[in-house]
Every structure is written in structure tokens, then in C-alpha cells.
Amino acid sequence: MAQTPAPAQPQPQAQQSIYKWTDAEGKLQYSELPPPSGITYEVVRKSAKATPGEAALSSQQAREREELARQEAERKAQAEQAQQSAQDQRAKNCEIAKKNVDVLQSDSQIVKTNAEGKKVVVDAEQRAAELKKAQKDADYYCNP
């Protein structure tokens, strides 16, 4: 008598965790990485293979995945923009510091406006202090 194979036992499906939380601006965020500490979040588990009963959920999950991908791309673009802006500001500060050093090292007379709004000539001691500060600024901004 031939034996019929036993029905296949259901195998556990691979799970993927997605973190869901609301950010400080009130926007719903999704990520494969947990949110920053101190943020309340929910873990949404997604199976690697949807069953027929989960068909309705799969379109929602697809939308959530698309939203997650969009948010990740937006975060990356914002981070790159912030980094570029910081580099631009640092370069600008470097140029200003270099010009200040050049002026303070020159033989030209330096005039500043005091607290009362009057113009005063900078003496040698003040000039040396300003030069030291300008050189320190140039070192900081021009040598990252």
C-alpha cells in the first residue's frame, strides 16, 4: 500500500520589523531603524510572503513601504543639503578670517566704532589681540 505524503507543516515566515512613530512636526514616520531615544514608537511586523487573507493589507503595506522610501530619500536629501550648507558657511568664515588677518598684519591704520558710536583708532595692544583672535579663527575655519 502506497503512503501519501503528510501535508506540509506551515513554516514560519521571515519577519521584518518596521518602526512607526510621529516626529516632532507631527508627521508619521516609518523606518527599518528605531527612532531616536525618547520617542514613543510602534513596531509593525511585516511577513516576507503575504497569504491570500493578507491581500488587502499588502496594498497598505506597499503604500507604507513607498512612504518609507520617500521619507528616507527626503531625510537623506535634507542631510546632504545641511552638510553642504555647513561647508559653504565654513568656507565663507574662512575667507573672512583670512581677510581679517591680512588687514591686521598690514601697516594700515585700523579704526573701530566704540560703544558710544564714536570712531576710535585701534592701538598696538588691541591690534595684537585682534590679530591673535583672527589667526585663531582662520585656523579653526580653514583647517577642518
PDB file of N, CA and C in Angstrom, residues 1-46:
ATOM      1  N   MET A   1       0.848  -1.174   0.000  1.00  0.00           N
ATOM      2  CA  MET A   1       0.000   0.000   0.000  1.00  0.00           C
ATOM      3  C   MET A   1       0.891   1.233   0.000  1.00  0.00           C
ATOM      4  N   ALA A   2       0.642   2.150  -0.910  1.00  0.00           N
ATOM      5  CA  ALA A   2       1.430   3.372  -1.040  1.00  0.00           C
ATOM      6  C   ALA A   2       1.015   4.366   0.022  1.00  0.00           C
ATOM      7  N   GLN A   3       1.992   5.008   0.536  1.00  0.00           N
ATOM      8  CA  GLN A   3       1.679   6.011   1.551  1.00  0.00           C
ATOM      9  C   GLN A   3       1.586   7.380   0.898  1.00  0.00           C
ATOM     10  N   THR A   4       0.646   8.133   1.346  1.00  0.00           N
ATOM     11  CA  THR A   4       0.519   9.503   0.852  1.00  0.00           C
ATOM     12  C   THR A   4       1.394  10.388   1.728  1.00  0.00           C
ATOM     13  N   PRO A   5       2.042  11.332   1.115  1.00  0.00           N
ATOM     14  CA  PRO A   5       2.886  12.208   1.922  1.00  0.00           C
ATOM     15  C   PRO A   5       2.043  13.015   2.903  1.00  0.00           C
ATOM     16  N   ALA A   6       2.605  13.246   4.037  1.00  0.00           N
ATOM     17  CA  ALA A   6       1.914  14.055   5.045  1.00  0.00           C
ATOM     18  C   ALA A   6       1.833  15.486   4.546  1.00  0.00           C
ATOM     19  N   PRO A   7       0.748  16.183   4.887  1.00  0.00           N
ATOM     20  CA  PRO A   7       0.644  17.579   4.461  1.00  0.00           C
ATOM     21  C   PRO A   7       1.812  18.386   5.037  1.00  0.00           C
ATOM     22  N   ALA A   8       2.273  19.314   4.247  1.00  0.00           N
ATOM     23  CA  ALA A   8       3.403  20.154   4.664  1.00  0.00           C
ATOM     24  C   ALA A   8       3.013  20.978   5.875  1.00  0.00           C
ATOM     25  N   GLN A   9       3.916  21.017   6.812  1.00  0.00           N
ATOM     26  CA  GLN A   9       3.684  21.828   8.003  1.00  0.00           C
ATOM     27  C   GLN A   9       3.939  23.289   7.646  1.00  0.00           C
ATOM     28  N   PRO A  10       3.095  24.182   8.137  1.00  0.00           N
ATOM     29  CA  PRO A  10       3.344  25.592   7.842  1.00  0.00           C
ATOM     30  C   PRO A  10       4.694  26.012   8.432  1.00  0.00           C
ATOM     31  N   GLN A  11       5.473  26.680   7.620  1.00  0.00           N
ATOM     32  CA  GLN A  11       6.782  27.158   8.039  1.00  0.00           C
ATOM     33  C   GLN A  11       6.650  28.605   8.503  1.00  0.00           C
ATOM     34  N   PRO A  12       7.354  28.965   9.543  1.00  0.00           N
ATOM     35  CA  PRO A  12       7.294  30.368   9.957  1.00  0.00           C
ATOM     36  C   PRO A  12       7.873  31.246   8.857  1.00  0.00           C
ATOM     37  N   GLN A  13       7.210  32.357   8.642  1.00  0.00           N
ATOM     38  CA  GLN A  13       7.662  33.271   7.599  1.00  0.00           C
ATOM     39  C   GLN A  13       8.667  34.255   8.186  1.00  0.00           C
ATOM     40  N   ALA A  14       9.561  34.674   7.332  1.00  0.00           N
ATOM     41  CA  ALA A  14      10.555  35.656   7.774  1.00  0.00           C
ATOM     42  C   ALA A  14       9.840  36.952   8.158  1.00  0.00           C
ATOM     43  N   GLN A  15      10.252  37.534   9.241  1.00  0.00           N
ATOM     44  CA  GLN A  15       9.629  38.764   9.712  1.00  0.00           C
ATOM     45  C   GLN A  15      10.595  39.927   9.524  1.00  0.00           C
ATOM     46  N   GLN A  16      10.029  41.043   9.205  1.00  0.00           N
ATOM     47  CA  GLN A  16      10.823  42.254   9.065  1.00  0.00           C
ATOM     48  C   GLN A  16      10.152  43.296   9.951  1.00  0.00           C
ATOM     49  N   SER A  17      10.927  43.951  10.803  1.00  0.00           N
ATOM     50  CA  SER A  17      10.357  44.955  11.694  1.00  0.00           C
ATOM     51  C   SER A  17      10.453  46.327  11.064  1.00  0.00           C
ATOM     52  N   ILE A  18       9.371  47.037  11.121  1.00  0.00           N
ATOM     53  CA  ILE A  18       9.314  48.423  10.683  1.00  0.00           C
ATOM     54  C   ILE A  18       8.871  49.230  11.899  1.00  0.00           C
ATOM     55  N   TYR A  19       9.573  50.307  12.165  1.00  0.00           N
ATOM     56  CA  TYR A  19       9.245  51.171  13.292  1.00  0.00           C
ATOM     57  C   TYR A  19       8.371  52.309  12.793  1.00  0.00           C
ATOM     58  N   LYS A  20       7.329  52.596  13.550  1.00  0.00           N
ATOM     59  CA  LYS A  20       6.366  53.627  13.162  1.00  0.00           C
ATOM     60  C   LYS A  20       6.237  54.591  14.339  1.00  0.00           C
ATOM     61  N   TRP A  21       6.377  55.908  14.066  1.00  0.00           N
ATOM     62  CA  TRP A  21       6.251  56.913  15.116  1.00  0.00           C
ATOM     63  C   TRP A  21       5.873  58.243  14.500  1.00  0.00           C
ATOM     64  N   THR A  22       5.501  59.182  15.354  1.00  0.00           N
ATOM     65  CA  THR A  22       5.177  60.535  14.918  1.00  0.00           C
ATOM     66  C   THR A  22       6.325  61.437  15.348  1.00  0.00           C
ATOM     67  N   ASP A  23       6.865  62.206  14.383  1.00  0.00           N
ATOM     68  CA  ASP A  23       8.007  63.062  14.699  1.00  0.00           C
ATOM     69  C   ASP A  23       7.552  64.353  15.369  1.00  0.00           C
ATOM     70  N   ALA A  24       8.504  65.218  15.688  1.00  0.00           N
ATOM     71  CA  ALA A  24       8.226  66.473  16.394  1.00  0.00           C
ATOM     72  C   ALA A  24       7.324  67.405  15.599  1.00  0.00           C
ATOM     73  N   GLU A  25       7.317  67.253  14.276  1.00  0.00           N
ATOM     74  CA  GLU A  25       6.476  68.096  13.426  1.00  0.00           C
ATOM     75  C   GLU A  25       5.101  67.485  13.201  1.00  0.00           C
ATOM     76  N   GLY A  26       4.831  66.346  13.842  1.00  0.00           N
ATOM     77  CA  GLY A  26       3.535  65.699  13.711  1.00  0.00           C
ATOM     78  C   GLY A  26       3.406  64.809  12.489  1.00  0.00           C
ATOM     79  N   LYS A  27       4.517  64.548  11.796  1.00  0.00           N
ATOM     80  CA  LYS A  27       4.478  63.694  10.604  1.00  0.00           C
ATOM     81  C   LYS A  27       4.679  62.241  11.011  1.00  0.00           C
ATOM     82  N   LEU A  28       3.924  61.345  10.380  1.00  0.00           N
ATOM     83  CA  LEU A  28       4.067  59.922  10.619  1.00  0.00           C
ATOM     84  C   LEU A  28       5.337  59.435   9.940  1.00  0.00           C
ATOM     85  N   GLN A  29       6.196  58.752  10.683  1.00  0.00           N
ATOM     86  CA  GLN A  29       7.476  58.283  10.163  1.00  0.00           C
ATOM     87  C   GLN A  29       7.529  56.761  10.209  1.00  0.00           C
ATOM     88  N   TYR A  30       8.160  56.158   9.198  1.00  0.00           N
ATOM     89  CA  TYR A  30       8.394  54.719   9.139  1.00  0.00           C
ATOM     90  C   TYR A  30       9.874  54.509   8.854  1.00  0.00           C
ATOM     91  N   SER A  31      10.464  53.521   9.525  1.00  0.00           N
ATOM     92  CA  SER A  31      11.876  53.252   9.278  1.00  0.00           C
ATOM     93  C   SER A  31      12.202  51.827   9.705  1.00  0.00           C
ATOM     94  N   GLU A  32      13.226  51.256   9.077  1.00  0.00           N
ATOM     95  CA  GLU A  32      13.711  49.950   9.500  1.00  0.00           C
ATOM     96  C   GLU A  32      14.603  50.088  10.731  1.00  0.00           C
ATOM     97  N   LEU A  33      14.990  51.312  11.039  1.00  0.00           N
ATOM     98  CA  LEU A  33      15.791  51.596  12.224  1.00  0.00           C
ATOM     99  C   LEU A  33      14.893  52.237  13.271  1.00  0.00           C
ATOM    100  N   PRO A  34      15.134  51.982  14.548  1.00  0.00           N
ATOM    101  CA  PRO A  34      14.294  52.595  15.575  1.00  0.00           C
ATOM    102  C   PRO A  34      14.478  54.111  15.607  1.00  0.00           C
ATOM    103  N   PRO A  35      13.460  54.826  16.104  1.00  0.00           N
ATOM    104  CA  PRO A  35      13.558  56.287  16.179  1.00  0.00           C
ATOM    105  C   PRO A  35      14.563  56.693  17.255  1.00  0.00           C
ATOM    106  N   PRO A  36      14.892  57.983  17.308  1.00  0.00           N
ATOM    107  CA  PRO A  36      15.804  58.459  18.354  1.00  0.00           C
ATOM    108  C   PRO A  36      15.248  58.123  19.733  1.00  0.00           C
ATOM    109  N   SER A  37      16.127  57.973  20.703  1.00  0.00           N
ATOM    110  CA  SER A  37      15.683  57.609  22.044  1.00  0.00           C
ATOM    111  C   SER A  37      14.744  58.675  22.597  1.00  0.00           C
ATOM    112  N   GLY A  38      13.803  58.212  23.393  1.00  0.00           N
ATOM    113  CA  GLY A  38      12.829  59.113  23.991  1.00  0.00           C
ATOM    114  C   GLY A  38      11.572  59.278  23.160  1.00  0.00           C
ATOM    115  N   ILE A  39      11.519  58.687  21.968  1.00  0.00           N
ATOM    116  CA  ILE A  39      10.359  58.789  21.086  1.00  0.00           C
ATOM    117  C   ILE A  39       9.537  57.517  21.247  1.00  0.00           C
ATOM    118  N   THR A  40       8.234  57.665  21.465  1.00  0.00           N
ATOM    119  CA  THR A  40       7.345  56.517  21.548  1.00  0.00           C
ATOM    120  C   THR A  40       7.098  55.996  20.147  1.00  0.00           C
ATOM    121  N   TYR A  41       7.210  54.681  19.974  1.00  0.00           N
ATOM    122  CA  TYR A  41       7.045  54.109  18.644  1.00  0.00           C
ATOM    123  C   TYR A  41       6.290  52.793  18.719  1.00  0.00           C
ATOM    124  N   GLU A  42       5.883  52.308  17.559  1.00  0.00           N
ATOM    125  CA  GLU A  42       5.184  51.042  17.424  1.00  0.00           C
ATOM    126  C   GLU A  42       5.986  50.192  16.441  1.00  0.00           C
ATOM    127  N   VAL A  43       6.110  48.906  16.723  1.00  0.00           N
ATOM    128  CA  VAL A  43       6.810  48.004  15.808  1.00  0.00           C
ATOM    129  C   VAL A  43       5.760  47.318  14.954  1.00  0.00           C
ATOM    130  N   VAL A  44       5.886  47.484  13.651  1.00  0.00           N
ATOM    131  CA  VAL A  44       4.967  46.862  12.706  1.00  0.00           C
ATOM    132  C   VAL A  44       5.726  45.711  12.071  1.00  0.00           C
ATOM    133  N   ARG A  45       5.258  44.499  12.254  1.00  0.00           N
ATOM    134  CA  ARG A  45       5.937  43.335  11.668  1.00  0.00           C
ATOM    135  C   ARG A  45       5.306  43.037  10.324  1.00  0.00           C
ATOM    136  N   LYS A  46       6.155  42.821   9.353  1.00  0.00           N
ATOM    137  CA  LYS A  46       5.686  42.502   8.012  1.00  0.00           C
ATOM    138  C   LYS A  46       6.247  41.147   7.635  1.00  0.00           C
TER     139      LYS A  46
END
